[in-house]
RNA sequence: GGACUUGUAGCUCAGUGGUAGAGCGCUUCAUUCACAUUGAAGAUGUCAGAGGUUCGAAUCCUCUCAAGUCCACCA
């Protein structure tokens, strides 16, 4: 053996052998009980980042259970990542001086598909570098035909059940990207904008958006506000920049009497709150801004102006007419921004497909409260429940081409909608008019929300449903995990599955924290502080990187990348290596493997301590306490086994003590294998059997 | 506005009712005898602050301060 463990020579060779021998497939343990984890699908077009490296905990669980003899499946997959990918592609187009508007829908889709196909596979290579024992033969993609069929089918069933409906709702629309975003995709930022105090007949109200006044269909006051009691229910004659007009006064509790003058203009087509007020008071909706971000004909002479231009013009004209009471230039408020381009989100009314969430959420709440699904660490349960208890209907339409096109068809003649499970409809069933397919695609989360069922069903692996563990970053708990629970249960119920325990998509939710840069700042491309895990693997070895991510940080907490820790873990792999080297070098010439009788007190103590360690590590892993399992192993291997025991046994090696030494070391290797698969496997080949593998050896269990 | 997380040795972090811990760094010694070293010994902390519960609090409760995150969003 070399004096130093050289990870570079070892890792690639070993991973290749594992894969070739089929050790990653559940069939390696043909009679074992099923145990499965679905890898959160990675962006098909993406590269590895530190979020992915944290999936090492899944590999630990998988390797642990595989060694325990379970038929273990860790299923990889990729996601088409609709908005994200189209955004990246459009950026590329812009750099080439082109725009998506230069192409038809079909052309654009083909181009993006080609672009993604060319860039695919990169991340799979990188996940291999981390040593992940994924069953690559079952890899799925959200755009696989059979996955799409399941998504279609679910959509149709939801529609038939009345859980999908079409409605004109305000959407978070980005007039620059030309698409709507979910609530979760809108980011909020504080901005300082002028607050205009405008005269509406006898009333004065404060607004930041005077240009939307042409869409006002009422003004509102608080029902208990003494100042305005005489106006409630009346219609006011008001003077506007477009001449005389009338407007109704309504009373609604949402108005804060302390803000501004306590009077609010109601613009249902361009404000989320106003939309709800309008709903309660049956007010008409007047859209004055178009999807291109310009004012429309309802804005009279301001038609064709962009929002900002219109605001300036309207204010100037109002000032000329004496309609502006005052302007508060120091007003600070939070406005919604597009998370992609950082431009203000415009609430606009658009016909969309919505999923009625309340009935689905109710079940998802119930399964967690009944502990059919458990969330680790438990603190995250509150976030999950908070999200589901306040859930709003889910807008699943996206105005992008890169995605699964919604299988809904509208009759040109009579306006009838028909939803199919993917089949094309050309003629209207009612009037024989021509049917046209909805241009929109599904929200990416609508397909990934069906991921556990879709992947297992289409790989003929349904015996692994529900998955034992869903492990992911806590940041996508509502976006993804909650939706998988809701859709998973729904799908299984529709399949006629009655037992809750078989409806849920997974049993345990395990959430890891985020990895920040060494200064504790979130890694992001825009900050330029992104660190590529592959570079660290090259430098420290995959085992050291894996161990460093687990060791010394409470599971679920964020951590900052630490170079000293990586270095310490690299030394640990080297220490392990040299323990093996010692054992190899000190083998008694007449040593017989079967010699087992323990005669020395210290040898006896060691074999007892090893049993305790094995129990402790198993118990910690069963609780998803990876950190303490790792700490125990590190502490024991280095300080109990090497510093004390090896030092002690060094000068008195005989057949009996050597047997204890070697067998104890084997247990340490086995317990460490899920954490550090490469170095442990390599040592096993050298000290034990070259043709066999530690990864499919038996996990040490002592009763 | 609602909630969550974090604040412990110079740095990165464990520790959740019983005399303050690890790694790195630092000091001293030993060693090149499995270990691009390793081992032994050592120094270092008003456990963010204040109050409370308790025989006893880093740990439980309340409040304050600071950093970060999620959700909802007031014209």
Coordinates of C-alpha atoms in Angstrom, one line a residue, chain A residues 284-521:
Chain A
X284 CA -67.3 45.4 -12.5
X285 CA -63.7 44.9 -13.6
X286 CA -62.2 47.2 -16.1
X287 CA -58.8 46.4 -17.6
X288 CA -56.8 49.5 -18.7
X289 CA -53.4 48.0 -19.0
X290 CA -52.6 45.4 -21.7
X291 CA -50.2 42.4 -21.6
X292 CA -47.6 44.4 -23.4
X293 CA -47.4 46.8 -20.5
X294 CA -49.1 49.6 -22.4
X295 CA -52.3 51.5 -21.6
X296 CA -55.3 50.4 -23.7
X297 CA -58.3 52.3 -25.2
X298 CA -60.0 52.6 -21.8
X299 CA -57.3 55.1 -20.9
X300 CA -58.5 57.5 -23.5
X301 CA -55.7 59.8 -24.7
X302 CA -53.2 57.9 -22.7
X303 CA -53.6 54.8 -24.9
X304 CA -50.4 53.3 -26.1
X305 CA -48.2 54.7 -23.3
X306 CA -46.2 52.4 -21.1
X307 CA -47.2 52.3 -17.5
X308 CA -44.5 54.6 -16.2
X309 CA -45.0 57.1 -19.1
X310 CA -48.8 57.1 -18.4
X311 CA -48.2 57.7 -14.7
X312 CA -46.1 60.8 -15.4
X313 CA -48.6 62.1 -18.0
X314 CA -51.6 61.5 -15.8
X315 CA -50.0 63.2 -12.8
X316 CA -49.0 66.2 -14.9
X317 CA -52.5 66.6 -16.3
X318 CA -54.1 66.2 -12.8
X319 CA -51.8 68.8 -11.4
X320 CA -52.8 71.1 -14.3
X321 CA -56.4 70.5 -13.4
X322 CA -55.8 71.0 -9.7
X323 CA -56.8 67.4 -8.8
X324 CA -53.6 66.6 -6.9
X325 CA -53.8 67.6 -3.2
X326 CA -50.2 66.8 -2.4
X327 CA -47.5 64.3 -3.2
X328 CA -45.6 62.4 -0.5
X329 CA -42.2 61.8 -2.1
X330 CA -40.8 59.8 0.8
X331 CA -43.3 56.9 0.8
X332 CA -41.6 53.5 1.1
X333 CA -43.5 50.3 0.3
X334 CA -42.9 46.8 -0.9
X335 CA -43.6 46.0 -4.5
X336 CA -43.6 42.7 -6.3
X337 CA -40.9 42.0 -8.7
X338 CA -40.3 39.3 -11.3
X339 CA -37.7 37.0 -9.9
X340 CA -36.1 36.6 -13.2
X341 CA -35.8 40.1 -14.6
X342 CA -36.5 42.1 -11.4
X343 CA -39.0 44.3 -13.2
X344 CA -42.3 45.1 -11.4
X345 CA -44.9 42.5 -11.6
X346 CA -48.2 43.7 -13.0
X347 CA -51.4 42.2 -11.7
X348 CA -53.4 41.5 -14.8
X349 CA -56.6 39.6 -15.4
X350 CA -56.0 36.5 -17.5
X351 CA -58.0 33.3 -18.2
X352 CA -56.0 30.5 -16.5
X353 CA -56.4 27.0 -15.4
X354 CA -56.6 26.7 -11.6
X355 CA -56.5 23.8 -9.3
X356 CA -58.9 24.0 -6.4
X357 CA -56.5 23.3 -3.5
X358 CA -58.6 23.2 -0.4
X359 CA -59.8 19.6 -0.7
X360 CA -56.3 18.4 -1.7
X361 CA -54.7 20.4 1.1
X362 CA -57.0 19.0 3.7
X363 CA -55.8 15.5 3.0
X364 CA -52.2 16.6 3.0
X365 CA -52.6 18.3 6.4
X366 CA -54.4 15.2 7.8
X367 CA -51.7 12.7 6.8
X368 CA -49.0 14.8 8.6
X369 CA -51.2 15.3 11.6
X370 CA -51.9 11.6 11.8
X371 CA -48.2 11.0 11.3
X372 CA -48.6 8.9 8.2
X373 CA -46.0 11.2 6.9
X374 CA -43.4 12.4 9.4
X375 CA -41.2 15.5 8.8
X376 CA -37.6 15.7 10.1
X377 CA -36.4 17.9 11.7
X378 CA -39.8 18.3 13.3
X379 CA -39.7 22.2 13.3
X380 CA -40.4 22.2 9.6
X381 CA -43.8 20.6 10.2
X382 CA -45.1 24.0 11.2
X383 CA -44.0 25.6 8.0
X384 CA -45.7 22.8 6.0
X385 CA -49.0 23.1 7.9
X386 CA -48.9 26.9 7.8
X387 CA -48.5 26.8 4.0
X388 CA -51.4 24.3 3.5
X389 CA -53.7 25.9 6.0
X390 CA -53.6 29.2 4.1
X391 CA -53.4 27.8 0.6
X392 CA -54.9 29.5 -2.3
X393 CA -56.0 28.0 -5.6
X394 CA -53.0 27.1 -7.7
X395 CA -52.6 28.7 -11.1
X396 CA -51.0 26.0 -13.2
X397 CA -51.0 27.8 -16.6
X398 CA -47.7 29.2 -17.8
X399 CA -47.4 31.4 -20.9
X400 CA -44.2 29.7 -22.1
X401 CA -43.6 27.1 -24.7
X402 CA -40.9 25.0 -22.9
X403 CA -43.1 22.6 -20.9
X404 CA -45.9 20.2 -21.2
X405 CA -48.6 21.8 -23.2
X406 CA -51.9 21.8 -21.6
X407 CA -54.3 19.3 -23.3
X408 CA -57.3 21.6 -23.3
X409 CA -59.1 22.7 -26.5
X410 CA -61.4 25.5 -27.1
X411 CA -64.1 25.8 -29.8
X412 CA -63.6 28.8 -31.9
X413 CA -67.3 28.9 -32.6
X414 CA -69.1 28.3 -29.4
X415 CA -66.3 28.8 -26.9
X416 CA -66.7 25.4 -25.3
X417 CA -63.6 23.9 -23.6
X418 CA -62.7 20.3 -23.7
X419 CA -60.0 18.7 -21.7
X420 CA -58.4 15.4 -22.9
X421 CA -55.9 13.0 -21.5
X422 CA -53.6 14.1 -24.3
X423 CA -55.6 13.2 -27.4
X424 CA -56.0 16.0 -30.0
X425 CA -59.5 17.4 -30.5
X426 CA -60.1 19.0 -33.9
X427 CA -63.9 19.3 -33.9
X428 CA -66.1 20.6 -31.2
X429 CA -68.4 17.9 -29.8
X430 CA -71.2 20.4 -29.5
X431 CA -71.2 22.5 -32.6
X432 CA -68.6 20.9 -34.8
X433 CA -66.6 24.1 -34.8
X434 CA -62.8 24.1 -35.0
X435 CA -61.0 23.4 -31.8
X436 CA -57.8 25.2 -30.9
X437 CA -55.4 24.0 -28.2
X438 CA -54.6 26.2 -25.3
X439 CA -51.2 27.8 -25.9
X440 CA -50.1 27.5 -22.3
X441 CA -48.0 24.9 -20.7
X442 CA -48.2 23.4 -17.2
X443 CA -46.3 24.9 -14.3
X444 CA -43.2 22.8 -13.9
X445 CA -44.2 21.9 -10.3
X446 CA -47.4 20.4 -11.7
X447 CA -45.4 17.7 -13.3
X448 CA -42.7 17.4 -10.7
X449 CA -45.5 17.3 -8.1
X450 CA -46.4 13.9 -9.5
X451 CA -42.8 12.7 -9.6
X452 CA -42.8 9.8 -7.1
X453 CA -45.8 8.0 -8.7
X454 CA -44.8 8.9 -12.3
X455 CA -41.2 7.6 -12.0
X456 CA -42.1 4.4 -10.2
X457 CA -45.1 3.7 -12.4
X458 CA -43.2 4.2 -15.7
X459 CA -40.2 2.1 -14.6
X460 CA -42.4 -0.7 -13.5
X461 CA -41.3 -0.3 -9.9
X462 CA -44.6 0.5 -8.2
X463 CA -43.7 -2.0 -5.4
X464 CA -41.4 0.8 -4.2
X465 CA -44.4 3.2 -3.8
X466 CA -44.6 4.9 -1.4
X467 CA -41.0 5.9 -1.1
X468 CA -39.6 5.5 2.3
X469 CA -37.9 8.9 2.4
X470 CA -38.3 12.2 0.5
X471 CA -35.1 14.1 1.2
X472 CA -34.6 17.6 -0.1
X473 CA -33.6 21.2 0.9
X474 CA -36.1 22.8 3.2
X475 CA -36.4 25.7 0.9
X476 CA -38.7 23.8 -1.5
X477 CA -41.0 22.3 1.2
X478 CA -44.1 24.2 0.0
X479 CA -43.2 24.4 -3.7
X480 CA -42.6 20.8 -4.1
X481 CA -43.0 18.5 -1.1
X482 CA -46.5 19.7 -0.1
X483 CA -47.6 19.5 -3.7
X484 CA -46.3 16.0 -4.1
X485 CA -48.2 15.0 -1.0
X486 CA -51.4 16.5 -2.4
X487 CA -51.1 15.2 -5.9
X488 CA -49.7 11.8 -4.8
X489 CA -52.7 11.1 -2.6
X490 CA -55.1 12.3 -5.2
X491 CA -53.6 10.0 -7.9
X492 CA -53.6 6.9 -5.8
X493 CA -57.2 7.5 -4.6
X494 CA -58.2 7.7 -8.3
X495 CA -56.4 4.4 -8.9
X496 CA -58.7 2.9 -6.3
X497 CA -56.1 2.6 -3.5
X498 CA -57.9 2.9 -0.2
X499 CA -55.3 2.7 2.5
X500 CA -53.8 6.0 3.5
X501 CA -50.4 4.3 4.0
X502 CA -50.4 3.4 0.3
X503 CA -51.8 6.7 -1.0
X504 CA -49.1 8.9 0.4
X505 CA -46.1 9.3 -2.0
X506 CA -43.5 8.9 0.8
X507 CA -43.4 8.2 4.5
X508 CA -40.6 10.3 5.9
X509 CA -39.7 13.8 4.8
X510 CA -36.2 14.7 5.6
X511 CA -35.0 18.2 5.0
X512 CA -31.4 19.4 4.9
X513 CA -30.1 22.9 5.3
X514 CA -28.4 25.0 2.7
X515 CA -24.7 25.4 2.1
X516 CA -23.4 28.9 2.1
X517 CA -20.0 30.2 1.1
X518 CA -17.2 30.3 3.6
X519 CA -18.3 33.8 4.7
X520 CA -21.8 32.6 5.4
X521 CA -23.3 34.3 2.3

